[in-house]
Amino acid sequence: MMSVSPPRRGEDIEEEASPLGPVADGDESLCFSPRPSPSRGVAEGHPGHHGSEQSSHRLLAYSDALISIIATVMILPVCHTKIRADQELEESLQQLLSTKIAVYIMTFLIVTVAWASHIRLFQVIERIDDVLALLNLACMMLITFLPYTFSLMASFPDDTLGILSFCVCAIIIGLIQAVIVIYGFHRPYLLNAHICASEDQFSYKYQILKMILRAPALFLLAGILSFIYCPVAYAVLALVIFLPYITQCTQWCRNKIKGPKELQRVPFYSFHPNEPLSKERVEAFSDGVFAIVATLLILDICEDNVPEGKEVAEKFNGKLIEALSEYGPEFLAYFGSFVTVGLLWFVHHSLFLYITKSTRLMGLLNTLSLAFVGGLPLAFRLTHEFAANSRNELEAIQISCVIIFLASLFQFAIWAAALYNEKETLHHHIRYGGKEHALMFAKLSLYPSVAFVTFCLTYVLSKFSTEIFHLMQIIVPFAFVLLRIIVQIVLAILAWLFSRLKPRTSLLIEEEESVISVSEVAS
Amino acid sequence: MMSVSPPRRGEDIEEEASPLGPVADGDESLCFSPRPSPSRGVAEGHPGHHGSEQSSHRLLAYSDALISIIATVMILPVCHTKIRADQELEESLQQLLSTKIAVYIMTFLIVTVAWASHIRLFQVIERIDDVLALLNLACMMLITFLPYTFSLMASFPDDTLGILSFCVCAIIIGLIQAVIVIYGFHRPYLLNAHICASEDQFSYKYQILKMILRAPALFLLAGILSFIYCPVAYAVLALVIFLPYITQCTQWCRNKIKGPKELQRVPFYSFHPNEPLSKERVEAFSDGVFAIVATLLILDICEDNVPEGKEVAEKFNGKLIEALSEYGPEFLAYFGSFVTVGLLWFVHHSLFLYITKSTRLMGLLNTLSLAFVGGLPLAFRLTHEFAANSRNELEAIQISCVIIFLASLFQFAIWAAALYNEKETLHHHIRYGGKEHALMFAKLSLYPSVAFVTFCLTYVLSKFSTEIFHLMQIIVPFAFVLLRIIVQIVLAILAWLFSRLKPRTSLLIEEEESVISVSEVAS
């Protein structure tokens, strides 16, 4: 990754694949040589032996960045809802906020559905050329427009225009994806090696196109229905979004009753919870969300919190520092939210280091976790919008705790889902038992437990809730730094206790090891 | 990258590196085994044989995302400067705008300087552990705060507070980087394989620390001077930023006069234009900038352009479509800017596919190109802010053309810089001569020439400037789709002409090839 000597790595791959003439034997020659190195084509995407085709790595990274920004962006209208400091949360304001929050969560989920279908598509198409890159950009443009159509829908639920524009966007996205698939099957060297090598490409093509075009067909139906009776159209929309899960359920039930059917042949588009989901893309998408969330508050601060020269001169006798101290709580909110988001990213990063294969279920849990992470800047902003020690401030702090709790709990759930099938999904270092396992457990459970304790404390000692909350913000980063030491001390104590109860050599050895590591770390 | 079968690729690497006990022979055992696969550790970062250390890939991707967002964000205050549609650009407004634009460009450059030092740092430290990850997050937090301190400086140039806060941030960033280096040298398995294997680690450490701490020392000086006399402090600041270039120049001059000195021993921190700059990070940073720029306008649209229910009912008799048609030009600006940014990304992507090593000079040109890309949303927004056919509208369109021209021209310059040293920096497919070379030339010169032609046309036919501009926006994407065909036709014609003039077999063969490709593409 950080190569120092001139990075010529790609050429080696190229040299391997270049003698295309003589190797050409039958159908296989059309496919890209399957996996020349453990992580082929990730870093280097030099054109293969068909001249114009390239690795899709960077295209996908860019798409992930775009989609993650778009998914998170609808939190901004929620953040920017004006609340006066002394204002109790009135009913109308509460209603406005809850509408906007609902729009945010729904947009996040819909955009991630579009993202999941994008992942599936580019698991079939493994290499790209210029035409595919441009088609993909067109697709991205429409996906970035989805949040707007969705907020139109939320603001004017009875107007057909909102639902219609949403349906039109979704239909065009589906059609572009279909065109990409047809183009890919027309040039088989762009396809996934597995499909490319198969003899029955036509049935694959048919099956994938059927899956992709199912959604636009239903959106078309919803669009037509919206002219007749809007609520039915909304029902159809919901149907499209939950269709994979419904299909999965009915299939599962049918299998239970009739006995298992033969397996579906395409390994993607199966909508099975165990279907593989490109781990790199889950990471890239999460990175995008974490990055934009971490910077959302600084965007506001840069724009709004630079005082005007006139104001400083008149109000504060020209003393800039006094003018800035007015904004103090906002800086605190910024640092608090940056630290929390950063540490949640850190936990996510540690977890995914050890995950070898991510599944759809883990992707879903990750999406839910990220949706709550997206709410963090809002929550932190709210903590200082209200008067000190008011009921609203207390509520804002409690909401922050709940959001942190849920975001980190879903991260924990990803781990639980991975552990459920650990042989396939986890690196052997981290599997059940062992020190690294304990360390990961501690990392993942730190934020949920801290958030839970803070929440309980604010209930009991509601007078000091602000102080407790800020104390929590300061302590947690240090806890992470010391975590390795703490875990090893706890393990050593546990091992010592166990060895007292039933002295076994294996535990003694582990104890010794951990004691040595503690002294290593301490030195 | 898009692995379908359970991706266990990391384990192979792990298995290779695991037998740490028996292999331990002397100093080498402390280093990570150098480069087990062409692109090791990019996709998988499972812990190596020291238990806690990991590949730095994802940490760097996240840092790149954060830094690119922060670098681009200061365009927002420029975008949000309120301009009334009928208002001629008054002097005060012009002054405000130019201050804000200067802040944007300076922030962009300063943040990219911080980013370049971050790249250097993580070219020395190749693997990370939890402590380094957390230290890096702290560093990121301070970098994201730089734009704010910078806009304080711009708004209150005479107040010491702005320059002081900037210096404090910069000093702490420098100190954290020094701590990271010391920590890295304390655990040599985290270091770059080259340094780790060297016998003279101490002198490396000393040299790198000297380089890193030079900046904080100068910032400290600037901070102290700001209490005495602000302009001197600013001069010192400028010195810090241009220090690498000054050092480089003096060194170059000294070499010319006294004859070349012995080469510096650390391959990074040489500040030579040919110093390698991690290509992956340049790509990741560019992706981040392109992604945030492409979505900047939709952020605004989502927030501001959803009409309120009451307004629609009163003003437009409840007709949503009429209310939305008011926003028409803004949608056009959005699509225009998305398409332009997307296509510039596409050109960048095509170019970097063929670059095998990026240098500091190319990084600098890339930064300049990106700084202009960041200005695009502003330019496009301006094109519809003014009354139709006013002088301001014409100016806005011409500014847009200039920005597109410069952004794409600097991309072209990257290619020129790469061609200058093509054996080291370019993939052999694309080197001088050949079809792919011509295609790349066409791709890179399309935007500069279109922008130039549009600019000239708006001067000549100033009445139709808006129409010309929109026509350009529509034509360019199609030009990209057809580019391969156009280039091959042109090449075929050229080859035919040449073969008429002086018939040579090699050209005839090329002609045949290209004719075949044309028919392939056409079919």
XYZ file of C-alpha atoms in Angstrom, chain B residues 24-521:
498
model
C 13.581 -15.317 14.088
C 17.141 -14.677 12.965
C 18.601 -11.389 14.046
C 17.203 -7.951 13.288
C 15.207 -8.887 10.196
C 12.645 -10.830 12.229
C 11.329 -7.575 13.610
C 10.318 -6.355 10.183
C 7.188 -7.319 8.404
C 8.174 -9.724 5.633
C 8.751 -7.448 2.647
C 5.988 -7.557 0.088
C 4.615 -11.108 -0.014
C 2.320 -10.318 -2.958
C 2.251 -7.559 -5.582
C -0.224 -5.509 -3.602
C 0.076 -6.881 -0.143
C -2.051 -5.703 2.665
C -4.213 -3.482 0.531
C -7.430 -5.394 0.794
C -6.798 -7.429 3.900
C -5.248 -6.037 6.996
C -5.346 -8.962 9.322
C -2.961 -8.573 12.206
C 0.561 -9.715 11.478
C 2.715 -11.844 13.645
C 3.107 -9.215 16.335
C -0.496 -9.698 17.334
C -1.666 -6.140 17.563
C -0.351 -4.470 14.415
C -2.457 -4.058 11.285
C -2.276 -2.819 7.732
C -2.775 0.927 7.621
C -4.886 0.807 4.440
C -8.281 1.626 5.886
C -6.974 4.185 8.354
C -5.428 6.076 5.467
C -8.565 5.808 3.338
C -10.577 7.282 6.183
C -8.028 10.053 6.737
C -8.072 10.860 3.029
C -11.860 11.091 3.076
C -11.791 13.439 6.069
C -9.054 15.662 4.680
C -10.631 15.909 1.236
C -13.988 16.935 2.703
C -12.339 19.551 4.912
C -10.263 20.911 2.042
C -13.334 21.422 -0.116
C -15.705 22.682 2.501
C -14.632 26.303 2.544
C -16.277 26.737 -0.829
C -19.619 26.661 0.991
C -19.337 30.121 2.598
C -18.536 31.454 -0.878
C -21.552 29.658 -2.365
C -23.861 30.916 0.348
C -23.017 34.570 -0.088
C -26.407 36.066 -0.825
C -26.700 37.811 -4.162
C -29.937 39.380 -5.304
C -30.904 38.473 -8.860
C -31.031 42.052 -10.116
C -28.029 43.305 -8.207
C -24.954 44.336 -10.119
C -21.831 43.071 -8.408
C -21.083 46.015 -6.169
C -17.642 46.740 -4.940
C -18.279 45.701 -1.340
C -19.814 42.436 -2.459
C -16.959 41.835 -4.839
C -14.527 42.425 -2.011
C -16.405 40.029 0.267
C -16.482 37.378 -2.453
C -12.812 37.745 -3.268
C -11.863 37.490 0.443
C -13.902 34.318 0.736
C -12.450 32.875 -2.447
C -8.941 33.656 -1.198
C -9.786 31.878 2.078
C -11.039 28.898 0.118
C -7.937 28.597 -2.043
C -5.524 29.163 0.845
C -7.362 26.637 3.029
C -7.292 24.147 0.217
C -3.558 24.555 -0.212
C -2.774 24.499 3.517
C -4.905 21.414 4.107
C -3.176 19.685 1.207
C 0.196 20.602 2.741
C -0.969 18.893 5.949
C -2.143 15.984 3.837
C 1.226 15.697 2.066
C 3.018 15.575 5.420
C 0.520 12.919 6.512
C 1.393 10.878 3.417
C 5.108 11.155 4.186
C 4.536 10.108 7.760
C 2.654 6.980 6.739
C 5.212 6.131 4.108
C 7.628 5.742 7.024
C 5.096 3.988 9.278
C 3.645 1.206 7.145
C 1.677 -0.740 9.708
C -0.352 0.550 12.607
C -1.646 -0.606 15.945
C -4.447 0.701 18.132
C -2.358 3.434 19.736
C -1.279 4.816 16.359
C -4.864 4.669 15.090
C -6.048 6.757 18.023
C -3.153 9.219 17.712
C -3.998 9.597 14.038
C -7.641 10.335 14.889
C -6.496 13.088 17.255
C -4.346 14.485 14.459
C -7.332 14.392 12.085
C -9.494 16.259 14.570
C -7.018 19.120 14.621
C -6.658 19.141 10.832
C -10.437 19.420 10.423
C -10.293 22.419 12.713
C -7.702 24.263 10.591
C -10.200 25.790 8.117
C -12.043 27.443 10.974
C -8.912 29.036 12.428
C -8.015 30.105 8.937
C -11.322 31.832 8.322
C -10.900 33.601 11.680
C -7.526 34.796 10.428
C -9.062 36.059 7.207
C -11.943 37.849 8.949
C -9.776 39.436 11.651
C -6.317 39.799 10.159
C -5.234 42.252 12.865
C -6.305 40.143 15.818
C -3.675 37.823 17.290
C -6.312 35.253 18.210
C -6.765 33.929 14.678
C -3.091 33.417 13.946
C -2.508 32.109 17.451
C -5.201 29.439 17.228
C -3.891 28.405 13.821
C -0.350 28.109 15.191
C -1.487 26.144 18.247
C -3.344 23.652 16.032
C -0.378 23.314 13.689
C 2.091 22.865 16.582
C -0.024 20.141 18.186
C -0.372 18.369 14.816
C 3.420 18.468 14.419
C 3.983 17.162 17.938
C 1.509 14.296 17.443
C 3.328 13.373 14.226
C 6.640 13.399 16.121
C 5.124 11.139 18.791
C 3.912 8.780 16.053
C 7.437 8.608 14.596
C 9.035 7.978 18.001
C 6.451 5.302 18.753
C 7.053 3.732 15.336
C 10.810 3.556 15.845
C 10.197 2.071 19.273
C 8.350 -0.804 17.581
C 10.319 -1.341 14.372
C 7.897 -3.937 12.960
C 5.551 -1.022 12.266
C 8.108 0.718 10.064
C 8.642 0.755 6.359
C 10.470 -2.439 5.345
C 13.374 -0.442 3.911
C 14.020 1.482 7.128
C 13.283 -1.514 9.325
C 15.881 -3.612 7.518
C 18.503 -0.849 7.639
C 21.197 -1.000 10.294
C 21.255 2.702 10.929
C 17.734 3.233 12.252
C 18.877 5.866 14.699
C 20.073 8.273 12.033
C 16.838 7.792 10.090
C 14.869 8.581 13.210
C 16.949 11.668 13.900
C 16.636 12.913 10.316
C 12.871 12.366 10.115
C 12.205 13.944 13.498
C 14.285 16.959 12.505
C 12.180 17.358 9.352
C 8.901 16.981 11.218
C 9.756 19.271 14.122
C 11.055 22.071 11.900
C 7.481 23.149 11.131
C 6.196 23.307 14.751
C 9.288 25.270 15.751
C 8.577 27.859 13.065
C 4.890 27.956 14.020
C 5.925 28.569 17.622
C 8.047 31.455 16.421
C 5.104 32.813 14.405
C 2.860 32.502 17.463
C 5.298 34.465 19.614
C 5.806 37.082 16.904
C 2.047 37.554 16.568
C 2.053 39.170 20.009
C 4.657 41.650 18.862
C 3.818 42.496 15.262
C 1.275 40.578 13.200
C 2.628 41.084 9.648
C 5.945 39.451 10.600
C 4.029 36.478 11.960
C 2.206 36.122 8.638
C 5.503 36.252 6.817
C 6.827 33.409 8.982
C 3.656 31.414 8.267
C 4.125 31.840 4.540
C 7.738 30.778 5.020
C 6.656 27.505 6.663
C 4.323 26.660 3.824
C 6.819 27.399 1.094
C 9.794 26.066 3.057
C 10.031 22.773 1.133
C 10.163 24.655 -2.154
C 12.687 27.162 -0.835
C 14.893 24.362 0.527
C 14.593 22.599 -2.781
C 15.594 25.705 -4.729
C 18.580 26.541 -2.533
C 19.711 22.927 -2.673
C 19.382 22.918 -6.447
C 21.356 26.163 -6.704
C 24.011 24.866 -4.328
C 24.313 21.688 -6.352
C 24.704 23.734 -9.537
C 27.464 25.848 -7.995
C 29.324 23.408 -5.773
C 28.579 20.202 -7.641
C 26.106 17.558 -6.413
C 26.227 16.658 -2.723
C 25.756 13.044 -1.652
C 22.111 11.985 -1.921
C 19.851 12.238 1.077
C 19.293 8.898 2.680
C 15.593 8.875 3.475
C 13.690 8.396 0.221
C 10.747 10.424 1.554
C 11.162 13.794 3.240
C 13.509 14.719 0.410
C 11.048 17.333 -0.958
C 12.369 16.563 -4.421
C 9.777 16.928 -7.238
C 10.473 13.316 -8.125
C 9.868 12.039 -4.589
C 7.315 9.242 -4.792
C 3.847 10.077 -3.464
C 1.596 7.127 -2.710
C -0.570 6.803 -5.811
C -3.402 5.139 -3.884
C -3.630 8.085 -1.536
C -3.609 10.637 -4.336
C -6.491 8.695 -5.890
C -8.376 8.382 -2.611
C -7.995 12.087 -1.873
C -9.120 13.043 -5.381
C -12.113 10.708 -5.130
C -13.093 12.373 -1.890
C -12.888 15.861 -3.378
C -14.807 14.864 -6.514
C -17.489 13.107 -4.434
C -18.080 15.979 -2.036
C -18.029 18.543 -4.842
C -20.500 16.507 -6.894
C -22.904 16.397 -3.964
C -22.458 19.941 -2.621
C -25.290 21.305 -4.737
C -27.719 18.515 -3.925
C -27.132 19.255 -0.227
C -28.361 22.775 -0.827
C -31.209 21.639 -3.040
C -32.457 19.115 -0.512
C -32.444 21.705 2.198
C -33.674 24.848 0.499
C -35.702 23.816 -2.504
C -38.494 21.840 -0.931
C -41.328 24.382 -0.973
C -43.420 24.824 2.141
C -46.980 23.544 2.120
C -48.444 26.930 3.013
C -46.501 28.740 0.306
C -47.623 26.291 -2.359
C -51.251 26.587 -1.307
C -51.229 30.395 -1.298
C -48.923 31.338 -4.121
C -49.446 28.563 -6.635
C -53.025 27.477 -5.887
C -51.729 24.218 -4.457
C -49.991 23.268 -7.671
C -46.702 21.736 -6.649
C -45.357 21.518 -10.160
C -45.588 25.280 -10.632
C -43.792 25.877 -7.349
C -41.032 23.534 -8.436
C -40.624 25.101 -11.847
C -39.438 28.179 -9.959
C -36.430 26.125 -8.932
C -35.811 24.890 -12.460
C -32.506 26.714 -12.993
C -31.109 25.312 -9.754
C -31.822 21.768 -10.873
C -30.128 22.567 -14.147
C -27.128 23.909 -12.234
C -27.073 20.728 -10.172
C -27.141 18.397 -13.154
C -24.647 20.529 -15.025
C -22.188 20.556 -12.163
C -22.684 16.848 -11.440
C -22.049 15.937 -15.083
C -18.972 18.154 -15.336
C -17.496 16.929 -12.054
C -18.339 13.328 -12.966
C -16.636 13.608 -16.348
C -13.580 15.310 -14.886
C -13.441 12.402 -12.419
C -13.725 10.041 -15.369
C -10.750 11.677 -17.106
C -8.775 11.616 -13.849
C -9.642 7.952 -13.390
C -8.583 7.073 -16.946
C -5.311 8.935 -16.479
C -4.393 7.373 -13.147
C -5.175 3.896 -14.453
C -2.030 4.204 -16.527
C 0.170 5.950 -14.004
C 2.443 3.523 -12.201
C 4.170 5.956 -9.856
C 3.043 9.394 -8.809
C 5.553 12.039 -7.851
C 5.342 15.166 -5.717
C 5.155 17.339 -8.827
C 2.191 15.373 -10.128
C 0.624 15.596 -6.672
C 0.984 19.381 -6.737
C -0.575 19.662 -10.198
C -3.369 17.371 -9.056
C -4.008 19.585 -6.027
C -4.258 22.669 -8.230
C -6.651 20.879 -10.551
C -8.802 19.787 -7.596
C -8.848 23.310 -6.161
C -10.501 24.488 -9.380
C -12.857 21.498 -9.410
C -13.956 22.633 -5.959
C -14.951 25.982 -7.449
C -17.255 24.424 -10.034
C -20.454 24.255 -7.952
C -20.017 27.922 -7.133
C -19.558 28.820 -10.781
C -22.562 26.800 -11.881
C -24.668 28.260 -9.139
C -23.732 31.737 -10.241
C -24.845 31.044 -13.817
C -28.503 31.151 -12.779
C -28.366 33.661 -9.944
C -28.595 36.647 -12.228
C -31.236 37.929 -14.604
C -31.178 36.364 -18.061
C -28.890 38.111 -20.569
C -27.502 40.483 -17.946
C -23.828 41.339 -17.904
C -23.441 39.373 -14.660
C -24.863 36.225 -16.175
C -22.429 36.485 -19.047
C -19.571 36.957 -16.580
C -20.707 33.974 -14.522
C -20.753 31.775 -17.616
C -17.318 32.982 -18.633
C -15.989 32.309 -15.116
C -17.426 28.803 -15.333
C -15.621 28.268 -18.613
C -12.350 29.523 -17.131
C -12.669 27.235 -14.096
C -13.432 24.189 -16.257
C -10.559 25.148 -18.522
C -8.031 25.463 -15.690
C -9.189 22.329 -13.854
C -8.855 20.243 -17.001
C -5.647 21.968 -18.072
C -3.940 20.971 -14.819
C -5.096 17.415 -15.420
C -3.424 17.642 -18.781
C -0.328 18.973 -17.019
C -0.249 15.859 -14.805
C -0.035 13.802 -17.961
C 2.658 16.027 -19.402
C 4.663 15.658 -16.161
C 4.219 11.895 -16.342
C 5.274 11.795 -20.011
C 8.406 13.767 -19.168
C 9.644 10.741 -17.219
C 7.475 8.137 -18.881
C 9.623 5.062 -18.303
C 9.244 5.418 -14.552
C 5.771 6.822 -14.231
C 3.647 5.468 -17.068
C 2.351 2.051 -17.953
C 3.968 0.785 -21.157
C 0.606 0.618 -22.970
C 0.270 4.364 -22.953
C 3.781 5.568 -23.661
C 4.467 7.902 -26.502
C 2.986 6.749 -29.782
C 0.269 4.145 -30.174
C -3.482 4.171 -30.126
C -4.015 4.297 -26.378
C -1.739 7.306 -26.209
C -3.853 9.110 -28.806
C -7.040 8.191 -26.981
C -5.684 9.519 -23.697
C -4.591 12.700 -25.423
C -8.103 13.120 -26.817
C -9.736 12.460 -23.439
C -7.517 14.951 -21.657
C -7.798 17.669 -24.260
C -11.571 17.440 -24.748
C -12.544 19.585 -21.773
C -9.881 22.271 -22.166
C -10.715 22.706 -25.835
C -14.486 22.677 -25.297
C -14.168 25.191 -22.470
C -11.914 27.385 -24.568
C -14.242 27.279 -27.568
C -17.267 28.034 -25.388
C -15.440 30.948 -23.787
C -14.549 32.397 -27.174
C -18.080 31.879 -28.492
C -19.612 33.687 -25.512
C -17.401 36.654 -26.354
C -18.415 36.656 -29.985
C -22.067 35.679 -29.615
C -22.666 37.155 -26.170
C -26.404 37.231 -26.797
C -26.657 33.454 -27.005
C -24.125 32.688 -24.266
C -26.592 30.785 -22.070
C -27.740 28.614 -24.944
C -24.147 27.906 -26.001
C -23.254 26.989 -22.449
C -26.149 24.568 -22.037
C -25.479 23.056 -25.431
C -21.891 22.432 -24.344
C -23.125 20.675 -21.191
C -25.313 18.356 -23.233
C -22.787 17.583 -25.969
C -19.736 16.770 -23.830
C -21.019 13.510 -22.240
C -21.909 12.150 -25.666
C -18.500 13.186 -26.952
C -16.945 11.029 -24.229
C -19.086 8.042 -25.176
C -18.092 8.365 -28.803
C -14.477 9.319 -28.120
C -13.023 5.866 -28.784
C -14.751 5.675 -32.127
C -13.803 9.222 -33.101
C -10.149 8.706 -32.186
C -9.982 5.484 -34.127
C -11.533 7.074 -37.179
C -9.106 9.989 -36.966
C -6.193 7.583 -36.516
C -7.382 5.536 -39.482
C -7.563 8.676 -41.628
C -4.127 9.803 -40.440
C -2.660 6.378 -41.100
C -4.241 6.365 -44.551
C -2.827 9.816 -45.271
C 0.620 8.805 -44.061
C 0.538 5.597 -46.048
C -0.227 7.704 -49.125
C 2.719 9.975 -48.426
C 5.320 7.365 -47.523
C 4.021 3.812 -47.510
C 5.570 1.921 -44.598
C 4.485 -1.508 -43.451
C 4.378 -0.717 -39.762
C 1.864 2.040 -40.337
C -0.182 -0.184 -42.576
C -0.404 -2.756 -39.844
C -1.529 -0.134 -37.396
C -4.116 1.042 -39.863
C -5.470 -2.452 -40.260
C -5.663 -2.904 -36.528
C -7.508 0.318 -36.009
C -9.929 -0.397 -38.804
C -10.700 -3.731 -37.209
C -11.255 -2.068 -33.844
C -13.566 0.486 -35.400
C -15.655 -2.242 -36.915
C -15.600 -4.093 -33.593
C -16.834 -1.043 -31.738
